[in-house]
Amino acid sequence: MSSTSRRPVSTVPKPPSSLSPTCIIAETASLTGTHLVTVSANAVLQPRAKIIATYAPVVIGDGCIVCERASVGLLKAESEEEEESGIGVILEKNVIVEAGAVVEAKFVGEGTTIELGARIGKGAILGKHCKVTPLSVIAPGENLPDFTVAYGLSERRMEKPGLEILREKAHEKHIEVLRRLVPTNLAKWQP
């Protein structure tokens, strides 16, 4: 018996995927399932980020950031019909899913930030430039209009528009920093 220990090789099948050559997927990120996973240009999946396409497809839009221990995708299907409907999770452009957050939403609008440990219920729809504060819960099927801030125990307030251009510039700089910090291995996910 050899004195060097070997790690067991994962036998979990890779999901079908459509990956932009400019996306960043960390070596220890996890893409699982049998449905299509689409990761668009300049999207970042940090180490230990989970994309779950077991019950429905997942689309990660341009410039999205999925942080450590965050989970995007349906965790379970309620019925066989629901699984076959093909309705999955869509993150639009520049969405940030922070560490430990769970997103099962049907749609998350452009520029939305889902903060630390927040939970977005199955089938929820979040508008553009929304913010879900740490540990907040969005109920399954709930609809948040554009520029909504969700905080506390089901509290909501509207934010005034006007800072989107500044936030987008800061987001672009954030992605450039991550491009230098997060080593990527796209070949691992290619068929």
Short mmCIF file of C-alpha atoms in Angstrom, two decimals:
data_model
loop_
_atom_site.label_atom_id
_atom_site.label_comp_id
_atom_site.label_asym_id
_atom_site.label_seq_id
_atom_site.Cartn_x
_atom_site.Cartn_y
_atom_site.Cartn_z
CA MET A 1 0.00 0.00 0.00
CA SER A 2 1.33 3.39 -0.96
CA SER A 3 2.07 6.01 1.69
CA THR A 4 0.51 8.76 -0.42
CA SER A 5 -3.23 9.13 -0.06
CA ARG A 6 -5.36 9.86 -3.06
CA ARG A 7 -8.54 11.81 -3.18
CA PRO A 8 -11.52 9.93 -4.53
CA VAL A 9 -12.47 10.98 -8.03
CA SER A 10 -15.94 12.50 -8.29
CA THR A 11 -18.34 10.42 -10.39
CA VAL A 12 -21.09 13.03 -10.50
CA PRO A 13 -21.89 13.66 -14.17
CA LYS A 14 -21.26 17.12 -15.57
CA PRO A 15 -24.42 18.95 -16.62
CA PRO A 16 -24.80 20.05 -20.21
CA SER A 17 -23.38 23.54 -20.31
CA SER A 18 -22.99 26.60 -22.46
CA LEU A 19 -20.04 28.59 -21.11
CA SER A 20 -18.76 31.89 -22.42
CA PRO A 21 -14.98 31.87 -22.93
CA THR A 22 -14.78 35.03 -20.78
CA CYS A 23 -16.61 33.62 -17.75
CA ILE A 24 -14.67 32.71 -14.62
CA ILE A 25 -15.46 29.42 -12.89
CA ALA A 26 -13.30 28.52 -9.90
CA GLU A 27 -11.84 25.02 -9.74
CA THR A 28 -13.91 24.23 -6.63
CA ALA A 29 -17.22 25.63 -7.91
CA SER A 30 -19.92 23.01 -8.39
CA LEU A 31 -22.18 22.59 -11.43
CA THR A 32 -24.56 19.64 -11.07
CA GLY A 33 -27.67 18.30 -12.74
CA THR A 34 -29.03 17.07 -16.02
CA HIS A 35 -30.46 20.33 -17.39
CA LEU A 36 -28.57 23.03 -19.28
CA VAL A 37 -26.39 25.46 -17.33
CA THR A 38 -25.65 28.68 -19.21
CA VAL A 39 -22.91 30.97 -17.90
CA SER A 40 -22.62 34.21 -19.86
CA ALA A 41 -19.73 36.58 -20.52
CA ASN A 42 -17.77 37.93 -17.54
CA ALA A 43 -19.86 35.97 -15.02
CA VAL A 44 -17.93 34.77 -11.96
CA LEU A 45 -18.55 31.58 -9.98
CA GLN A 46 -16.34 31.79 -6.92
CA PRO A 47 -14.93 28.79 -5.03
CA ARG A 48 -17.62 26.50 -3.58
CA ALA A 49 -20.44 28.29 -5.41
CA LYS A 50 -23.17 25.77 -6.36
CA ILE A 51 -25.20 25.80 -9.54
CA ILE A 52 -27.92 23.15 -9.36
CA ALA A 53 -29.59 22.13 -12.62
CA THR A 54 -31.06 18.85 -11.40
CA TYR A 55 -34.71 19.87 -11.80
CA ALA A 56 -34.57 22.78 -14.25
CA PRO A 57 -32.13 24.81 -16.37
CA VAL A 58 -30.09 27.67 -14.87
CA VAL A 59 -29.02 30.83 -16.71
CA ILE A 60 -26.32 33.04 -15.21
CA GLY A 61 -26.33 36.38 -17.07
CA ASP A 62 -23.53 38.70 -18.16
CA GLY A 63 -21.39 39.94 -15.30
CA CYS A 64 -23.16 38.00 -12.54
CA ILE A 65 -21.19 37.09 -9.44
CA VAL A 66 -22.07 33.99 -7.40
CA CYS A 67 -20.02 34.00 -4.19
CA GLU A 68 -18.72 31.27 -1.89
CA ARG A 69 -21.26 28.74 -0.57
CA ALA A 70 -24.08 30.44 -2.49
CA SER A 71 -26.56 28.17 -4.25
CA VAL A 72 -28.45 28.98 -7.48
CA GLY A 73 -31.05 26.55 -8.82
CA LEU A 74 -34.04 24.53 -7.68
CA LEU A 75 -33.27 22.36 -4.68
CA LYS A 76 -36.24 20.07 -5.30
CA ALA A 77 -39.20 19.67 -7.64
CA GLU A 78 -42.63 19.59 -6.05
CA SER A 79 -44.13 17.49 -8.83
CA GLU A 80 -43.16 15.66 -11.99
CA GLU A 81 -45.09 18.23 -14.08
CA GLU A 82 -43.07 21.02 -12.54
CA GLU A 83 -39.82 19.24 -13.34
CA GLU A 84 -40.84 18.73 -16.97
CA SER A 85 -42.02 22.34 -17.44
CA GLY A 86 -38.44 23.49 -18.00
CA ILE A 87 -38.94 26.67 -15.97
CA GLY A 88 -35.72 27.21 -14.11
CA VAL A 89 -33.71 30.04 -12.61
CA ILE A 90 -32.62 33.10 -14.60
CA LEU A 91 -30.19 35.69 -13.27
CA GLU A 92 -30.06 38.75 -15.51
CA LYS A 93 -27.04 41.00 -16.09
CA ASN A 94 -24.84 42.06 -13.11
CA VAL A 95 -26.70 40.16 -10.38
CA ILE A 96 -24.67 39.52 -7.21
CA VAL A 97 -25.47 36.50 -5.03
CA GLU A 98 -23.41 36.83 -1.87
CA ALA A 99 -22.01 34.09 0.38
CA GLY A 100 -24.43 31.54 1.75
CA ALA A 101 -27.46 32.88 -0.15
CA VAL A 102 -29.93 30.43 -1.73
CA VAL A 103 -31.70 31.47 -4.94
CA GLU A 104 -34.59 29.39 -6.32
CA ALA A 105 -36.31 32.38 -7.96
CA LYS A 106 -37.76 32.10 -11.43
CA PHE A 107 -36.22 35.45 -12.43
CA VAL A 108 -33.81 37.93 -10.83
CA GLY A 109 -33.61 41.31 -12.60
CA GLU A 110 -30.57 43.24 -13.72
CA GLY A 111 -28.36 44.79 -11.05
CA THR A 112 -30.04 43.03 -8.12
CA THR A 113 -27.99 42.18 -5.03
CA ILE A 114 -28.87 39.22 -2.83
CA GLU A 115 -26.86 39.58 0.34
CA LEU A 116 -25.30 37.19 2.83
CA GLY A 117 -27.46 34.20 3.77
CA ALA A 118 -30.65 35.48 2.13
CA ARG A 119 -33.16 32.94 0.79
CA ILE A 120 -35.16 33.57 -2.37
CA GLY A 121 -38.12 31.19 -2.62
CA LYS A 122 -39.02 29.04 -5.57
CA GLY A 123 -40.77 30.89 -8.37
CA ALA A 124 -40.18 34.36 -6.93
CA ILE A 125 -39.62 37.21 -9.36
CA LEU A 126 -37.29 40.06 -8.42
CA GLY A 127 -37.25 43.23 -10.50
CA LYS A 128 -34.29 45.29 -11.62
CA HIS A 129 -31.91 46.86 -9.08
CA CYS A 130 -33.51 45.23 -6.04
CA LYS A 131 -31.62 44.55 -2.83
CA VAL A 132 -32.31 41.68 -0.46
CA THR A 133 -30.53 42.34 2.84
CA PRO A 134 -28.63 39.71 4.86
CA LEU A 135 -30.67 36.76 6.18
CA SER A 136 -33.90 38.07 4.60
CA VAL A 137 -36.39 35.61 3.14
CA ILE A 138 -38.43 36.16 -0.02
CA ALA A 139 -41.44 33.84 -0.05
CA PRO A 140 -42.00 31.36 -2.89
CA GLY A 141 -43.88 33.02 -5.73
CA GLU A 142 -43.42 36.54 -4.33
CA ASN A 143 -42.98 39.40 -6.80
CA LEU A 144 -40.69 42.35 -5.95
CA PRO A 145 -41.03 45.41 -8.19
CA ASP A 146 -37.96 47.24 -9.55
CA PHE A 147 -35.84 49.16 -6.99
CA THR A 148 -37.29 47.33 -3.95
CA VAL A 149 -35.22 46.82 -0.81
CA ALA A 150 -36.32 43.76 1.20
CA TYR A 151 -35.23 43.79 4.84
CA GLY A 152 -36.20 42.54 8.28
CA LEU A 153 -39.26 40.35 8.68
CA SER A 154 -41.06 40.89 5.37
CA GLU A 155 -40.40 44.66 5.35
CA ARG A 156 -40.16 46.41 1.98
CA ARG A 157 -39.26 49.90 0.82
CA MET A 158 -38.67 51.50 -2.55
CA GLU A 159 -35.30 52.97 -3.43
CA LYS A 160 -35.04 56.01 -5.69
CA PRO A 161 -33.48 55.29 -9.08
CA GLY A 162 -30.45 57.24 -10.27
CA LEU A 163 -27.30 55.46 -9.11
CA GLU A 164 -27.39 52.57 -11.59
CA ILE A 165 -24.56 53.89 -13.80
CA LEU A 166 -22.20 54.34 -10.82
CA ARG A 167 -23.07 50.89 -9.49
CA GLU A 168 -22.43 49.35 -12.90
CA LYS A 169 -18.97 50.96 -13.09
CA ALA A 170 -18.12 49.71 -9.59
CA HIS A 171 -19.41 46.25 -10.58
CA GLU A 172 -17.13 46.17 -13.64
CA LYS A 173 -14.13 46.98 -11.41
CA HIS A 174 -15.21 44.23 -9.00
CA ILE A 175 -15.19 41.70 -11.86
CA GLU A 176 -11.73 42.83 -12.99
CA VAL A 177 -10.37 42.28 -9.47
CA LEU A 178 -11.99 38.82 -9.33
CA ARG A 179 -10.51 38.00 -12.75
CA ARG A 180 -7.04 38.44 -11.19
CA LEU A 181 -7.86 36.67 -7.92
CA VAL A 182 -9.97 33.64 -8.92
CA PRO A 183 -8.14 31.02 -10.99
CA THR A 184 -10.45 29.58 -13.60
CA ASN A 185 -10.60 26.14 -15.20
CA LEU A 186 -13.23 26.14 -17.96
CA ALA A 187 -11.83 22.94 -19.45
CA LYS A 188 -13.12 21.05 -16.42
CA TRP A 189 -16.70 21.82 -17.47
CA GLN A 190 -16.39 21.39 -21.23
CA PRO A 191 -17.71 18.14 -22.73
#
